[in-house]
Every structure is written in structure tokens, then in C-alpha cells.
């Protein structure tokens, strides 16, 4: 199995100019090591911006990119997340004015939480069970250059906690090789990521990368326990939710022999709209089918 180290990191998903750090065949399994979103720089709780003196962490160093042989524009890259193994600690940071509760943050704060062997952290006397997930995961976009702080149709910083071990994600391929990468793993994060961080940690992630030739959707589609979801990002939650709804409607129309009216009723019954995050440059919503639909496949 090929291993991708943290020696090469990238900070932009770009239509042009991404240089691969590795090449894999379709169907190959890869082990990817990731840094935390603070570039592993927040090593103790007394650290402040002023201590970093120009070494302020760039957001979301991302491991890769990986060139997948046989992936061409118009195809889909299927990413199966086989496992997420966490480091022994996780970090959070608050900065006045940052995040969706930033008005209430009066002073900078860094906290480091040891990760217990039973997959929990202790938070001020509470025991919180962990749910490891991947914050940044994606491929080169259709147009332009998008930093790894920003989500989009290519994936990127979606901060969707359903992107966890056991989930499969389908990305639209826009360039030769797809140029896949991931980073920003969280040991735990709630819907919204309201503080603009989860339990940020280094990790090692095992994925299987496969090409589905000749078909794609516009947005990332996830599949968890046989239930599909569409992940949409836009400048507002309202706009992201509308994109997610229509994309799911079209996704189902292509695959099921139902009228639009029937599908709209079905989505009203088993479609769950929920927030991924409200703190990144675009906001992200997932629209999930709460039931498995027999024979529905990507
Ligand atoms: Ca993130
Ligand atoms: Ca993060």
C-alpha cells in the first residue's frame, strides 16, 4: 500500500498547476498521514498569536495531491474511507471575533485534549465520545483556484461530520488524474462547527480510490450505510440548502422511474436537510435520505 506522508502539503485545489505527490491505479488503497489544521504548531496551551511571530499557521495544510490513473474530466472519483486513526491528542483555539460566537470570545485561548484509549476525551469533567471525521477532502475544481479553507463543488473544507470511516464520497473529476487530497481531521465536531474548530488532530486515513468512467454529478455525493446525501456550499445557508435540494432531486430523477411530483413528495418524507458548517468562507449543507432506497446506486 502506498503511503502519503505530511512532507508535501498543499493549500489550494486548482484547475491548473497542481503537482501530484503520488500516482495510484484505480482501485488502489492508500494510507494518508495528515497534519492538524494548525500545521501542528499549537504545541502548548500558553501559546498566543504573538509567540508565533510570522509562523501563524496557514489554515488546513492538505496531504497530496494524488493523481489517480484513468481519471478524466467527466468521470467520478469514488473515495471509500476505510479507516481514520487519530493522534494521541487534539487541539482547539478561540480568537476574539472569529467563528459564529466570536463576539463572546474576549481573549485568545488554546486547549489541548489528550485522546483516551477508549476513544473519548475528558472535557471539564464530562466524557465525550469521539466521532472521527475528515474536514477537508476533495479534488481539483472545474474552474480557478480554491484555498483549502473554502468548500465548493470540488469538495474541500466541507466540514461534514458524516465524512467518516465507512462513508463513500463521489467527486466530479475536472482534470486529468482528479488530483485528490485530504486533511483537517477532527476527532469530534458538532453540526455547524460554531467555534470555527472541532477537536483538531493529526491522523492517518486509509482510503480506496476508484474511477467511475463517463458519469458525474455536479456536487459531492456521499453514501453512508446505503443512504445517499448531497453536500452543497454557497454564500448563505439558504442558498446552500436550495442547491442541495435540487441536486438531490435531479440525482434521484436520473436513477428512479418516478415523476418529479412523486420525487418531491418522497423528499419531503425521507429527505433530511442539515447544516455541516456555518463558519467557513462559504456555508455547507447536507441533504440526506433517511432511508435506503432499494436498487439506488451512484
Ligand atoms: Ca475545516
Ligand atoms: Ca478544522
mmCIF file of N, CA, C and O in Angstrom, residues 213-249:
data_model
loop_
_atom_site.group_PDB
_atom_site.id
_atom_site.type_symbol
_atom_site.label_atom_id
_atom_site.label_comp_id
_atom_site.label_asym_id
_atom_site.label_seq_id
_atom_site.Cartn_x
_atom_site.Cartn_y
_atom_site.Cartn_z
ATOM 1 N N UNK A 213 -16.118 5.716 -14.788
ATOM 2 C CA UNK A 213 -15.916 6.411 -16.063
ATOM 3 C C UNK A 213 -17.234 6.912 -16.636
ATOM 4 O O UNK A 213 -18.264 6.228 -16.571
ATOM 5 N N UNK A 214 -17.169 8.127 -17.195
ATOM 6 C CA UNK A 214 -18.230 8.617 -18.068
ATOM 7 C C UNK A 214 -19.498 9.092 -17.394
ATOM 8 O O UNK A 214 -20.489 9.331 -18.062
ATOM 9 N N UNK A 215 -19.488 9.207 -16.075
ATOM 10 C CA UNK A 215 -20.648 9.871 -15.463
ATOM 11 C C UNK A 215 -20.210 10.635 -14.233
ATOM 12 O O UNK A 215 -19.261 10.263 -13.544
ATOM 13 N N UNK A 216 -20.936 11.747 -13.971
ATOM 14 C CA UNK A 216 -20.650 12.514 -12.761
ATOM 15 C C UNK A 216 -21.848 13.365 -12.379
ATOM 16 O O UNK A 216 -22.731 13.636 -13.193
ATOM 17 N N UNK A 217 -21.864 13.757 -11.113
ATOM 18 C CA UNK A 217 -22.830 14.727 -10.614
ATOM 19 C C UNK A 217 -22.109 16.066 -10.478
ATOM 20 O O UNK A 217 -20.888 16.132 -10.533
ATOM 21 N N UNK A 218 -22.881 17.124 -10.247
ATOM 22 C CA UNK A 218 -22.272 18.460 -10.136
ATOM 23 C C UNK A 218 -21.593 18.661 -8.787
ATOM 24 O O UNK A 218 -20.591 19.351 -8.678
ATOM 25 N N UNK A 219 -22.179 18.050 -7.743
ATOM 26 C CA UNK A 219 -21.701 18.270 -6.369
ATOM 27 C C UNK A 219 -21.203 16.961 -5.760
ATOM 28 O O UNK A 219 -21.553 15.877 -6.244
ATOM 29 N N UNK A 220 -20.441 17.046 -4.672
ATOM 30 C CA UNK A 220 -20.070 15.816 -3.973
ATOM 31 C C UNK A 220 -21.316 15.085 -3.452
ATOM 32 O O UNK A 220 -22.228 15.721 -2.910
ATOM 33 N N UNK A 221 -21.315 13.787 -3.633
ATOM 34 C CA UNK A 221 -22.392 12.925 -3.126
ATOM 35 C C UNK A 221 -21.756 11.957 -2.132
ATOM 36 O O UNK A 221 -20.692 11.409 -2.401
ATOM 37 N N UNK A 222 -22.394 11.775 -0.976
ATOM 38 C CA UNK A 222 -21.862 10.804 -0.017
ATOM 39 C C UNK A 222 -22.837 9.642 0.136
ATOM 40 O O UNK A 222 -24.033 9.781 -0.115
ATOM 41 N N UNK A 223 -22.293 8.521 0.565
ATOM 42 C CA UNK A 223 -23.100 7.329 0.810
ATOM 43 C C UNK A 223 -22.625 6.702 2.105
ATOM 44 O O UNK A 223 -21.448 6.363 2.243
ATOM 45 N N UNK A 224 -23.536 6.620 3.070
ATOM 46 C CA UNK A 224 -23.176 6.075 4.382
ATOM 47 C C UNK A 224 -24.261 5.077 4.766
ATOM 48 O O UNK A 224 -25.441 5.445 4.784
ATOM 49 N N UNK A 225 -23.882 3.867 5.049
ATOM 50 C CA UNK A 225 -24.852 2.807 5.373
ATOM 51 C C UNK A 225 -25.937 2.710 4.302
ATOM 52 O O UNK A 225 -27.121 2.508 4.612
ATOM 53 N N UNK A 226 -25.559 2.898 3.043
ATOM 54 C CA UNK A 226 -26.508 2.768 1.942
ATOM 55 C C UNK A 226 -27.406 3.982 1.737
ATOM 56 O O UNK A 226 -28.254 3.980 0.848
ATOM 57 N N UNK A 227 -27.240 5.009 2.559
ATOM 58 C CA UNK A 227 -28.075 6.216 2.430
ATOM 59 C C UNK A 227 -27.266 7.327 1.762
ATOM 60 O O UNK A 227 -26.156 7.650 2.198
ATOM 61 N N UNK A 228 -27.860 7.901 0.719
ATOM 62 C CA UNK A 228 -27.142 8.916 -0.048
ATOM 63 C C UNK A 228 -27.415 10.313 0.511
ATOM 64 O O UNK A 228 -28.495 10.591 1.048
ATOM 65 N N UNK A 229 -26.424 11.196 0.310
ATOM 66 C CA UNK A 229 -26.582 12.615 0.650
ATOM 67 C C UNK A 229 -25.876 13.445 -0.408
ATOM 68 O O UNK A 229 -24.904 12.995 -1.026
ATOM 69 N N UNK A 230 -26.361 14.661 -0.614
ATOM 70 C CA UNK A 230 -25.689 15.641 -1.463
ATOM 71 C C UNK A 230 -25.145 16.722 -0.548
ATOM 72 O O UNK A 230 -25.828 17.135 0.398
ATOM 73 N N UNK A 231 -23.926 17.183 -0.816
ATOM 74 C CA UNK A 231 -23.301 18.209 0.014
ATOM 75 C C UNK A 231 -23.120 19.464 -0.828
ATOM 76 O O UNK A 231 -22.417 19.434 -1.843
ATOM 77 N N UNK A 232 -23.747 20.562 -0.421
ATOM 78 C CA UNK A 232 -23.728 21.790 -1.214
ATOM 79 C C UNK A 232 -23.206 22.953 -0.386
ATOM 80 O O UNK A 232 -23.526 23.079 0.793
ATOM 81 N N UNK A 233 -22.435 23.817 -1.031
ATOM 82 C CA UNK A 233 -21.903 25.007 -0.358
ATOM 83 C C UNK A 233 -22.294 26.245 -1.145
ATOM 84 O O UNK A 233 -22.384 26.212 -2.376
ATOM 85 N N UNK A 234 -22.536 27.344 -0.419
ATOM 86 C CA UNK A 234 -22.890 28.617 -1.062
ATOM 87 C C UNK A 234 -22.655 29.736 -0.056
ATOM 88 O O UNK A 234 -22.290 29.480 1.097
ATOM 89 N N UNK A 235 -22.890 30.972 -0.490
ATOM 90 C CA UNK A 235 -22.591 32.108 0.383
ATOM 91 C C UNK A 235 -23.499 32.171 1.599
ATOM 92 O O UNK A 235 -23.107 32.708 2.631
ATOM 93 N N UNK A 236 -24.704 31.652 1.472
ATOM 94 C CA UNK A 236 -25.608 31.618 2.634
ATOM 95 C C UNK A 236 -26.107 30.182 2.830
ATOM 96 O O UNK A 236 -26.102 29.374 1.891
ATOM 97 N N UNK A 237 -26.598 29.903 4.048
ATOM 98 C CA UNK A 237 -27.184 28.587 4.313
ATOM 99 C C UNK A 237 -28.414 28.363 3.446
ATOM 100 O O UNK A 237 -28.649 27.256 2.956
ATOM 101 N N UNK A 238 -29.204 29.435 3.244
ATOM 102 C CA UNK A 238 -30.408 29.305 2.412
ATOM 103 C C UNK A 238 -30.035 28.861 1.007
ATOM 104 O O UNK A 238 -30.654 27.943 0.442
ATOM 105 N N UNK A 239 -29.040 29.509 0.435
ATOM 106 C CA UNK A 239 -28.639 29.181 -0.939
ATOM 107 C C UNK A 239 -28.028 27.778 -1.007
ATOM 108 O O UNK A 239 -28.273 27.024 -1.953
ATOM 109 N N UNK A 240 -27.265 27.398 0.016
ATOM 110 C CA UNK A 240 -26.665 26.053 0.036
ATOM 111 C C UNK A 240 -27.762 24.992 0.146
ATOM 112 O O UNK A 240 -27.725 23.957 -0.529
ATOM 113 N N UNK A 241 -28.764 25.272 0.968
ATOM 114 C CA UNK A 241 -29.860 24.310 1.149
ATOM 115 C C UNK A 241 -30.654 24.145 -0.141
ATOM 116 O O UNK A 241 -31.046 23.032 -0.511
ATOM 117 N N UNK A 242 -30.869 25.238 -0.850
ATOM 118 C CA UNK A 242 -31.617 25.148 -2.107
ATOM 119 C C UNK A 242 -30.831 24.332 -3.148
ATOM 120 O O UNK A 242 -31.393 23.469 -3.837
ATOM 121 N N UNK A 243 -29.530 24.581 -3.216
ATOM 122 C CA UNK A 243 -28.710 23.790 -4.151
ATOM 123 C C UNK A 243 -28.785 22.307 -3.797
ATOM 124 O O UNK A 243 -28.912 21.452 -4.670
ATOM 125 N N UNK A 244 -28.662 21.997 -2.505
ATOM 126 C CA UNK A 244 -28.665 20.593 -2.081
ATOM 127 C C UNK A 244 -29.989 19.919 -2.436
ATOM 128 O O UNK A 244 -30.023 18.780 -2.914
ATOM 129 N N UNK A 245 -31.094 20.632 -2.223
ATOM 130 C CA UNK A 245 -32.416 20.048 -2.525
ATOM 131 C C UNK A 245 -32.554 19.727 -4.013
ATOM 132 O O UNK A 245 -32.956 18.625 -4.404
ATOM 133 N N UNK A 246 -32.226 20.710 -4.851
ATOM 134 C CA UNK A 246 -32.397 20.490 -6.298
ATOM 135 C C UNK A 246 -31.429 19.435 -6.831
ATOM 136 O O UNK A 246 -31.783 18.631 -7.693
ATOM 137 N N UNK A 247 -30.212 19.434 -6.297
ATOM 138 C CA UNK A 247 -29.253 18.420 -6.760
ATOM 139 C C UNK A 247 -29.737 17.014 -6.404
ATOM 140 O O UNK A 247 -29.598 16.079 -7.188
ATOM 141 N N UNK A 248 -30.283 16.866 -5.206
ATOM 142 C CA UNK A 248 -30.788 15.545 -4.802
ATOM 143 C C UNK A 248 -31.982 15.150 -5.675
ATOM 144 O O UNK A 248 -32.103 13.995 -6.097
ATOM 145 N N UNK A 249 -32.846 16.110 -5.972
ATOM 146 C CA UNK A 249 -33.993 15.824 -6.835
ATOM 147 C C UNK A 249 -33.508 15.311 -8.197
ATOM 148 O O UNK A 249 -33.992 14.285 -8.703
#
